[in-house]
Coordinates of C-alpha atoms and ligand atoms in Angstrom, one line a residue:
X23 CA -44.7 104.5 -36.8
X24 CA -45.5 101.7 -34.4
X25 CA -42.6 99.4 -34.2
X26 CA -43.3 95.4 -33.5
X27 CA -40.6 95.7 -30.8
X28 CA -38.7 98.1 -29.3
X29 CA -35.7 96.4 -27.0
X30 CA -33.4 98.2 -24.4
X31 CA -29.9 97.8 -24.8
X32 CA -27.3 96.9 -27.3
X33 CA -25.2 94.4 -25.1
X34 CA -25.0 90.6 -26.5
X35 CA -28.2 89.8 -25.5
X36 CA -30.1 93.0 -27.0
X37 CA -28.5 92.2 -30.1
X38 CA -29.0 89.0 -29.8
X39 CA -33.0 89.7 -30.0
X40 CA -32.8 92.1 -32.4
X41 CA -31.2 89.8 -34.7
X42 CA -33.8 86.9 -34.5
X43 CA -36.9 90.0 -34.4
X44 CA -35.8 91.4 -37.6
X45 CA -35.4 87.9 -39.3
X46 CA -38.6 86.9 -38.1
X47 CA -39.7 89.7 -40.2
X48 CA -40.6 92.1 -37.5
X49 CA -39.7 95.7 -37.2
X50 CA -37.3 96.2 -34.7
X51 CA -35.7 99.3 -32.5
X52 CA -32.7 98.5 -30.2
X53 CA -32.1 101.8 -28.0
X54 CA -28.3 101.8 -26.3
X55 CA -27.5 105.1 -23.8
X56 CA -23.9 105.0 -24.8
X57 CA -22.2 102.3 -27.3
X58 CA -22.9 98.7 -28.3
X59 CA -21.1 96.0 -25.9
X60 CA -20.5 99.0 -23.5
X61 CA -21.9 97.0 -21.0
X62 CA -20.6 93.8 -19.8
X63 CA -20.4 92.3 -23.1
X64 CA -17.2 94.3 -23.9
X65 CA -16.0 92.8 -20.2
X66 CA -16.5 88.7 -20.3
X67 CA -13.6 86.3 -20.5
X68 CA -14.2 86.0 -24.1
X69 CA -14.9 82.3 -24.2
X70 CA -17.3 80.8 -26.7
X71 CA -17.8 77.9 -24.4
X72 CA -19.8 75.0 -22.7
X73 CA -18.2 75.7 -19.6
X74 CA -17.2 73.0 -17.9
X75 CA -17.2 73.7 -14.7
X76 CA -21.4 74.0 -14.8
X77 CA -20.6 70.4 -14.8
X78 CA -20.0 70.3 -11.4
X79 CA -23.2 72.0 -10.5
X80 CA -25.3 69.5 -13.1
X81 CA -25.8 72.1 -15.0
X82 CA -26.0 69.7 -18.1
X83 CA -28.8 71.2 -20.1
X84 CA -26.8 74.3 -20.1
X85 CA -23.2 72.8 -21.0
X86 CA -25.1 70.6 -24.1
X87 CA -27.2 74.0 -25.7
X88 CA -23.3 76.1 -25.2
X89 CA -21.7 73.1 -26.8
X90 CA -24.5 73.2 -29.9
X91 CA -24.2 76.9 -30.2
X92 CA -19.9 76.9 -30.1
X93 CA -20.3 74.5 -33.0
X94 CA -22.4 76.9 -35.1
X95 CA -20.6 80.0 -34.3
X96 CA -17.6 78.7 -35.4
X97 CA -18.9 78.0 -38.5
X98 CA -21.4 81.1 -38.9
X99 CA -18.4 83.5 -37.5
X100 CA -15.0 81.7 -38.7
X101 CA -13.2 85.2 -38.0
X102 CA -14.6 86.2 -35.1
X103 CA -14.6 82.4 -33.4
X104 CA -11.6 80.8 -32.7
X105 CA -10.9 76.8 -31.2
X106 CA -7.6 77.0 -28.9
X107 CA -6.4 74.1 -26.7
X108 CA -6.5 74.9 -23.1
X109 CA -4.6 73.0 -20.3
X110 CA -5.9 71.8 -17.1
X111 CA -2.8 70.9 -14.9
X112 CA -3.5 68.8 -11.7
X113 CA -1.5 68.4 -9.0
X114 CA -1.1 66.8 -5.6
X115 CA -2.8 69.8 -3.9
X116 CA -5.5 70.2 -6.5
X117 CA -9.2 69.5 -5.2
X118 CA -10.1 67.5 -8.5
X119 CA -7.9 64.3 -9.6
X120 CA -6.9 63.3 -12.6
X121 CA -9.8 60.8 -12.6
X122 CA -12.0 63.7 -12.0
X123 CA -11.1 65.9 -14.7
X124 CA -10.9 62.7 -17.3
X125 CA -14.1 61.9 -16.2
X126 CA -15.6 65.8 -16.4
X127 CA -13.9 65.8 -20.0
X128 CA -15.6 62.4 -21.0
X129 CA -18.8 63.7 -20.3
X130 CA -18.2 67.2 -22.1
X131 CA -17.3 65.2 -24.9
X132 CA -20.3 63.3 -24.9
X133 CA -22.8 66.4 -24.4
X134 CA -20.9 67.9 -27.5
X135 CA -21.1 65.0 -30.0
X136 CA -18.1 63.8 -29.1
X137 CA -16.8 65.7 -32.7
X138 CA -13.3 66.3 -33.8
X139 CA -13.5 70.1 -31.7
X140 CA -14.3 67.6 -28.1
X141 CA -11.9 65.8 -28.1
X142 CA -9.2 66.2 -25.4
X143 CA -5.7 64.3 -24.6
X144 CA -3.5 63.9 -21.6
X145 CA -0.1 65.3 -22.0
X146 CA 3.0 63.5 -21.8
X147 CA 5.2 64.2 -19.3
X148 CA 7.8 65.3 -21.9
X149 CA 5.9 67.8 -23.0
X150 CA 5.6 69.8 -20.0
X151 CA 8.6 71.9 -19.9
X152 CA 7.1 73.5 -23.1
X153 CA 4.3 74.8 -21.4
X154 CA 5.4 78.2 -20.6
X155 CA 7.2 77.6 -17.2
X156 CA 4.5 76.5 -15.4
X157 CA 5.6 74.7 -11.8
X158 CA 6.0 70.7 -12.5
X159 CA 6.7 70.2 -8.5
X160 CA 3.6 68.3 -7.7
X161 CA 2.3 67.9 -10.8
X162 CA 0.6 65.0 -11.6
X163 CA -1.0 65.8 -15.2
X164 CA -2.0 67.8 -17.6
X165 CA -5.4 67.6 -19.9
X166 CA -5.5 69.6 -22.9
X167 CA -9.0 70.5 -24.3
X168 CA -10.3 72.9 -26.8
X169 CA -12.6 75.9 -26.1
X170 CA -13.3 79.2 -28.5
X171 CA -12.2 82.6 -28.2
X172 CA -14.0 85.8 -29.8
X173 CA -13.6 89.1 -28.9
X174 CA -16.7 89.9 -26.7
X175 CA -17.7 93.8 -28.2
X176 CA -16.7 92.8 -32.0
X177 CA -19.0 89.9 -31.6
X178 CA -21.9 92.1 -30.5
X179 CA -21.5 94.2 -33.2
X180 CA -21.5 91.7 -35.8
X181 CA -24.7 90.6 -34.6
X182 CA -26.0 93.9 -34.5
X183 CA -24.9 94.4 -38.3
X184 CA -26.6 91.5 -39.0
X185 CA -30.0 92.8 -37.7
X186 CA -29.4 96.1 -39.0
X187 CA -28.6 94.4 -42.7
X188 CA -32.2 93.0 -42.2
X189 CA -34.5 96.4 -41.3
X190 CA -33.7 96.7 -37.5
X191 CA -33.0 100.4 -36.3
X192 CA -30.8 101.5 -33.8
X193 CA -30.5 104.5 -31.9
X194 CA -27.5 105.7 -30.0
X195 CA -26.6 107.5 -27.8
X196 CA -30.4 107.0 -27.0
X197 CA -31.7 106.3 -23.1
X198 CA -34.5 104.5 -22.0
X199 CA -36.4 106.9 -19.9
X200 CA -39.7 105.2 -19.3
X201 CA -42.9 103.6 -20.7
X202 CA -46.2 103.3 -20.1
X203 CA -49.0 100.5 -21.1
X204 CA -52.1 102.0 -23.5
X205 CA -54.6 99.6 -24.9
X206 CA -52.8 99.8 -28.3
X207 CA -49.3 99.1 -27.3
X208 CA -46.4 100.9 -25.4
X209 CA -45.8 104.6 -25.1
X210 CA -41.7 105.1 -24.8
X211 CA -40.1 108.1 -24.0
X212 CA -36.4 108.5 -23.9
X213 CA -34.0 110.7 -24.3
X214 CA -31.2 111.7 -27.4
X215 CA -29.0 114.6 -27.3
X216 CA -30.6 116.3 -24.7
X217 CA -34.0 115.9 -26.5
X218 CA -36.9 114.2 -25.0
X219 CA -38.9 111.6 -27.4
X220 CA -41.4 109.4 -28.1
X221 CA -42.4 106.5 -29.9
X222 CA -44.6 103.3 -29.2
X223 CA -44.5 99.6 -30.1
X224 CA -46.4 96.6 -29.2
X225 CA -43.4 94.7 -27.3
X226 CA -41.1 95.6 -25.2
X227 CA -37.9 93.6 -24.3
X228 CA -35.6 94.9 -21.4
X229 CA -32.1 93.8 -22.1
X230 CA -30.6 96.1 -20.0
X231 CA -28.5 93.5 -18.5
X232 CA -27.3 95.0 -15.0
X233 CA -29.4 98.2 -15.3
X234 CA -32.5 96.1 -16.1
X235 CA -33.8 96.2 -12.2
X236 CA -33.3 99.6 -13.0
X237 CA -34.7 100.4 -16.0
X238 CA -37.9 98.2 -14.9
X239 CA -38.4 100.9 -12.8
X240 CA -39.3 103.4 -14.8
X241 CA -42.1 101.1 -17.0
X242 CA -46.0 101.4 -16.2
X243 CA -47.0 98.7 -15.3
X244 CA -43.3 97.6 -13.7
X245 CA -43.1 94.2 -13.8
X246 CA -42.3 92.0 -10.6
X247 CA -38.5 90.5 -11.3
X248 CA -37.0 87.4 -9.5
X249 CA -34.7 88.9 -6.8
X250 CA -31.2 88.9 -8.5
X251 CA -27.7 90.3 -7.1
X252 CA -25.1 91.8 -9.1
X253 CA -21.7 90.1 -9.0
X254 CA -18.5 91.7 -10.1
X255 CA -16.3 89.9 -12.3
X256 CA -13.2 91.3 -12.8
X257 CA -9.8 90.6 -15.3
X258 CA -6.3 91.7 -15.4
X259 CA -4.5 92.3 -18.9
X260 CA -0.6 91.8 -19.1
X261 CA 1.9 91.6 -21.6
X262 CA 2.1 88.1 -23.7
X263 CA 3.4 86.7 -20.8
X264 CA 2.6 83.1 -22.3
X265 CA 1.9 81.4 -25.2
X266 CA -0.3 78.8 -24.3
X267 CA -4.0 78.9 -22.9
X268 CA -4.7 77.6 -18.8
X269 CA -7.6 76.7 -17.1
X270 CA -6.3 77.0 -13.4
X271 CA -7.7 75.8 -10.0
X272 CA -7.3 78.8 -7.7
X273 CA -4.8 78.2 -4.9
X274 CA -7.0 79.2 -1.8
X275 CA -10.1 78.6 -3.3
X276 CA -10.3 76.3 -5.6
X277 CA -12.1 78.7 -8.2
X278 CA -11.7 78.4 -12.1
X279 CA -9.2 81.0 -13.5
X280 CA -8.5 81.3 -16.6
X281 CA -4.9 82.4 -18.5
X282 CA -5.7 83.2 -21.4
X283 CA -3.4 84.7 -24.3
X284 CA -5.6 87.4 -26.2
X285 CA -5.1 90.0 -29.1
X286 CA -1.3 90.4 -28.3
X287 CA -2.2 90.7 -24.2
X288 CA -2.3 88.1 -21.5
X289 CA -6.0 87.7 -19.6
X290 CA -6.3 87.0 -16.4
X291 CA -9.7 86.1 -14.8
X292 CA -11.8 86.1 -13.1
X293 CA -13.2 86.8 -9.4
X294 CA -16.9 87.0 -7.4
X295 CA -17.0 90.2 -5.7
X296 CA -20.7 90.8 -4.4
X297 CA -21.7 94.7 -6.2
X298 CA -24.2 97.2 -4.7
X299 CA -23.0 100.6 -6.5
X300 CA -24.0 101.9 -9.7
X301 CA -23.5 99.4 -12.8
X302 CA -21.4 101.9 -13.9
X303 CA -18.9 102.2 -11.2
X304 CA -17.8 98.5 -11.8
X305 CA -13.9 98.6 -11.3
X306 CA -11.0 95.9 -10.3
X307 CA -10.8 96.2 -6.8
X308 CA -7.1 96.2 -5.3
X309 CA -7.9 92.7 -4.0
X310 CA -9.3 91.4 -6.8
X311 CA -5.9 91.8 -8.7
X312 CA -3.9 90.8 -5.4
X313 CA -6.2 87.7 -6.1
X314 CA -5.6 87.0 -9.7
X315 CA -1.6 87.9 -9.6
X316 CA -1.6 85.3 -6.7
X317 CA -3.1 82.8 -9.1
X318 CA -0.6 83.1 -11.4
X319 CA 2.1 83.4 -9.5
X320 CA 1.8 80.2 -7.9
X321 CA 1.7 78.1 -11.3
X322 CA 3.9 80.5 -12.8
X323 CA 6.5 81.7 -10.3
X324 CA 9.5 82.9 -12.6
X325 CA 7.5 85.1 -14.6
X326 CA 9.0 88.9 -14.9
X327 CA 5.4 90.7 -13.5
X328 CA 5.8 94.3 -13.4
X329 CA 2.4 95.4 -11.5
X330 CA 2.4 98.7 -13.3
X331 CA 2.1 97.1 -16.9
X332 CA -1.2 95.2 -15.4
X333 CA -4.4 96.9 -16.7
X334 CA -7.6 95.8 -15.3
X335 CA -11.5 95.9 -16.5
X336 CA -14.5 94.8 -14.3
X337 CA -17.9 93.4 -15.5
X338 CA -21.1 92.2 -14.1
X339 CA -23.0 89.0 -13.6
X340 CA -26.5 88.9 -12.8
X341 CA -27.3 86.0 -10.7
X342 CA -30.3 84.5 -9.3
X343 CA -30.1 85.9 -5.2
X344 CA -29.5 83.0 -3.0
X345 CA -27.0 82.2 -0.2
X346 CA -24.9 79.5 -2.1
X347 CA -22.1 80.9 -3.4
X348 CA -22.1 82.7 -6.7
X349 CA -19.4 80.4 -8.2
X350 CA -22.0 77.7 -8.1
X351 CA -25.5 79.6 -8.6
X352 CA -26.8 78.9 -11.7
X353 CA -25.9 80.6 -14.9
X354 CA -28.7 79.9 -17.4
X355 CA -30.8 83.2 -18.4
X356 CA -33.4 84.7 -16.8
X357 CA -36.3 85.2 -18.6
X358 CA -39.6 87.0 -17.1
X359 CA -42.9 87.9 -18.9
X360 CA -45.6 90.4 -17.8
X361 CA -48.1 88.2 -18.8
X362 CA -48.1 84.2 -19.5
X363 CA -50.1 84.0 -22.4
X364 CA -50.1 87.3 -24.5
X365 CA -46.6 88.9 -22.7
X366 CA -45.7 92.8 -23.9
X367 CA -43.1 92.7 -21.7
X368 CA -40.1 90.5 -21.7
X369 CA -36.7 90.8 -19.3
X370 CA -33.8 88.8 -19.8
X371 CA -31.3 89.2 -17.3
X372 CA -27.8 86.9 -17.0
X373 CA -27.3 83.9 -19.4
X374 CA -23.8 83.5 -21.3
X375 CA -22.2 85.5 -24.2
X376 CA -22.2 81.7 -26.0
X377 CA -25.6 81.1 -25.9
X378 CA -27.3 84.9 -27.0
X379 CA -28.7 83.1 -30.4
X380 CA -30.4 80.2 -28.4
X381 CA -31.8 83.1 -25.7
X382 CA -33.1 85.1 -28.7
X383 CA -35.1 82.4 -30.2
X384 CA -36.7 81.3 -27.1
X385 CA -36.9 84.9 -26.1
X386 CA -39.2 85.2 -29.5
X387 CA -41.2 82.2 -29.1
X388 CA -42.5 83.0 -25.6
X389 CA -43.4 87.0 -27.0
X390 CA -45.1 85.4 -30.7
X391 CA -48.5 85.2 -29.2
X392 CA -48.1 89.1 -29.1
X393 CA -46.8 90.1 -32.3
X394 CA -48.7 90.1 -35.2
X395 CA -48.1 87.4 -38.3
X396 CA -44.8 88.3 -41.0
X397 CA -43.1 86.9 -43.6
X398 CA -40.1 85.6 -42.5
X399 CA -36.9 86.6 -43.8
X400 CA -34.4 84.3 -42.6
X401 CA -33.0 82.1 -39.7
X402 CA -30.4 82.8 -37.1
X403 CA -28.6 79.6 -37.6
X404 CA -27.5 80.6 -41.2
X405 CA -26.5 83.8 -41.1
X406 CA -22.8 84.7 -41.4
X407 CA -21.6 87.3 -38.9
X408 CA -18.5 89.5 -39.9
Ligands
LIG30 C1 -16.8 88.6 -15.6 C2 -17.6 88.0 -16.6 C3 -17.1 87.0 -17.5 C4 -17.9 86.4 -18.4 N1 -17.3 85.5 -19.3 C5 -18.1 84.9 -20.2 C6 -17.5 84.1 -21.2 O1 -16.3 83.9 -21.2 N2 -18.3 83.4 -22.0 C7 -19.7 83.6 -22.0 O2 -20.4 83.0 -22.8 N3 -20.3 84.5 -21.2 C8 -19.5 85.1 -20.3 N4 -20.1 86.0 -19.4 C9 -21.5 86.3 -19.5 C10 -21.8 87.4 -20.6 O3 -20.7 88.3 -20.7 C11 -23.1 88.1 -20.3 O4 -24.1 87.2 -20.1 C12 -23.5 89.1 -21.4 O5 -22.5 89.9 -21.8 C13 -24.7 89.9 -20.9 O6 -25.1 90.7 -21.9 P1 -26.3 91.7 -21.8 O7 -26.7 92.1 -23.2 O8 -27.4 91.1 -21.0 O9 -25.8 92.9 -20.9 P2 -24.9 94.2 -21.3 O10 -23.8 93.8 -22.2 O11 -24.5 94.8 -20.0 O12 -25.8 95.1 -22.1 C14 -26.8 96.0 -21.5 C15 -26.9 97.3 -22.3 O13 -28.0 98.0 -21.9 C16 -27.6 99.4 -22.0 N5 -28.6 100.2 -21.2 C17 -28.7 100.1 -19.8 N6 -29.7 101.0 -19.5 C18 -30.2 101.6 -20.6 C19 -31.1 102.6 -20.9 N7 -31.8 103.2 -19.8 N8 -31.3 103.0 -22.1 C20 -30.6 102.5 -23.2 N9 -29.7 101.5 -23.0 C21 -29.5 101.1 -21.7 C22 -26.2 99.4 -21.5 O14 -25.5 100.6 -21.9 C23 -25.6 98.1 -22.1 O15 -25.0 98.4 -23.3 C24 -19.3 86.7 -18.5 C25 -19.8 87.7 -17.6 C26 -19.0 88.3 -16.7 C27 -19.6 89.4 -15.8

């Protein structure tokens, strides 16, 4: 059988296009080497989110689609989806004012509709002492705003599921070992329990997310990528330390971290460590987690931290290459085509865990040109996931 589209990897974003393939109609095969959201959608923060940070870099287009797209998933995934309030505190030493952060949380509002889930408030200064211990000396104020929390991997799965309810195959533990270009279509060849095999299919769409450089290699004709780097991103998980959500200002830096009380655990993250191993030999580096405990000592200092109850997981960003810093580089998805007008090969690198639906559909309109005509069997903006 000659499938419509074959697509590497079962991360978010492989998932992500499987979904919208197989309601388009098409027939779809997502190969994974070893389990869905093994990859760095089981490592994010596990924010459903605008991001409001991006602000700061003008990255408005961006912030308004992961606005849209946290609307619908909490009402497509209501179990999986969750809006919690997060607080911003702002001190005398901070690098944004008050103004600042009013001003950034105005404007989030706005590019989100300015519905019931934007809204944000200023906290009384009466209410602070029931924010966990965090320090009040210097504190000038504190915003509360809501963002959504999911778990990353079960996420990914649901999506999967729902491509699977709608014909899309998967195979796994199945690895990509190469392809070639024949006037009909693609020859594949990987690899499944220590058996070599082949299929073909007309399109082929590497979501191999920091393997894709990799796996890119191994396809005839490769295709010529944008220069990307890999950039570790790494978390800390403690005991329910708190109970309420933060969105910090790193002391030296002036980075975002996030505190973030998840499935019984605290979350700590996250950092921007340049990575030129493996993808797979990602791991929290000692001063990564100096880093982060630093972080949350200084807003927290009375907390009882006991550094052998912190466990630590480390994912990967994929990020244009350029000499600004990765905190501000931009974070919208990569997309590249072998071809402009009739593309049979399509890599998506980077993007955000928020905005996988959005990527899919655009990731299907620039390949339709390629794939033949089907009846379609439903949108991505209806479906439930569970
Ligand atoms: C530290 C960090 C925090 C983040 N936080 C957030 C957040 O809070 N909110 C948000 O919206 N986004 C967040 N993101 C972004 C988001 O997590 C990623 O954009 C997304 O997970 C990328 O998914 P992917 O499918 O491209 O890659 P991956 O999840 O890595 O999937 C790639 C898959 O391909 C498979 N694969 C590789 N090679 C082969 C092969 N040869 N054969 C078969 N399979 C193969 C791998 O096993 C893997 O499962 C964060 C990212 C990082 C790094």
């Amino acid at each position: 059988m000659q499938y419509d589209l074959v697509v590497i990897g079962a991360g978010i974003q492989g998932a992500g296009v499987a979904q919208a393939a197989a309601a388009a109609g098409h027939s779809v095969l997502v190969l994974e080497q070893t389990a869905i959201a093994a990859g760095t959608s089981s490592k994010s923060s596990k924010l459903i989110h605008g991001g409001l940070r991006y602000l700061e870099s003008a990255q408005f287009g961006l912030v308004r689609e992961s606005l849209q797209e946290r609307a619908l998933l909490l009402k497509l995934a209501p179990d999986l989806v969750k809006l919690k309030p997060l607080h911003i505190p702002v001190y005398h030493h901070s690098r944004r004012s008050p103004m600042t952060i009013r001003l950034g949380l105005s404007l989030y509002a706005a590019l989100g509709g300015f519905g019931e889930s934007n809204r944000f408030a200023n906290l009384p200064r009466s209410q602070w002492h029931q924010l966990d211990g965090l320090q009040t000396q210097g504190l000038r104020a504190v915003f509360r705003y809501a963002e959504a929390q999911t778990d990353d991997a079960a996420l990914t799965a649901a999506v999967l599921r729902s491509a699977q309810s709608l014909g899309a195959e998967l195979l796994m533990p199945a690895r990509f070992e190469g392809a070639e270009l024949e006037p009909e279509g693609w020859r594949l060849v990987y690899e499944q329990g220590g058996r070599t095999r082949e299929l073909s299919c007309r399109v082929l769409v590497n979501a191999a997310g920091p393997w894709a450089t990799r796996v890119n290699q191994d396809i005839r004709p490769a295709q010529t990528l944008p220069a990307v780097e890999l950039i570790q991103g790494s978390h800390l998980l403690l005991p329910p330390l708190l109970q309420h959500h933060f969105y910090l200002e790193s002391p030296g830096d002036g980075r975002a971290v996030f505190l973030l009380p998840w499935r019984g655990q605290l979350l700590v993250g996250t950092t921007e460590t340049p990575h030129s191993g493996a993808p797979e030999e990602a791991r929290c580096l000692d001063t990564e987690k100096k880093y982060l405990l630093a972080c949350l000592r200084h807003y927290f200092p009375h907390l009882p931290i006991e550094e052998d109850q912190v466990a630590s997981f480390a994912g990967l960003r994929v990020l244009p290459k350029s000499p600004e810093s990765a905190f501000s580089r931009s974070r919208e998805v990569l997309l590249a085509v072998d071809n402009q007008t009739h593309p049979r090969l399509l890599t998506l690198m980077g993007g955000k865990l928020t905005t996988y639906r959005a990527t899919a559909e655009k990731v299907l309109a620039r390949l339709r040109a390629s794939l033949p005509a089907r009846e379609r069997r439903a949108r991505t903006s209806e479906l439930p996931l569970v």
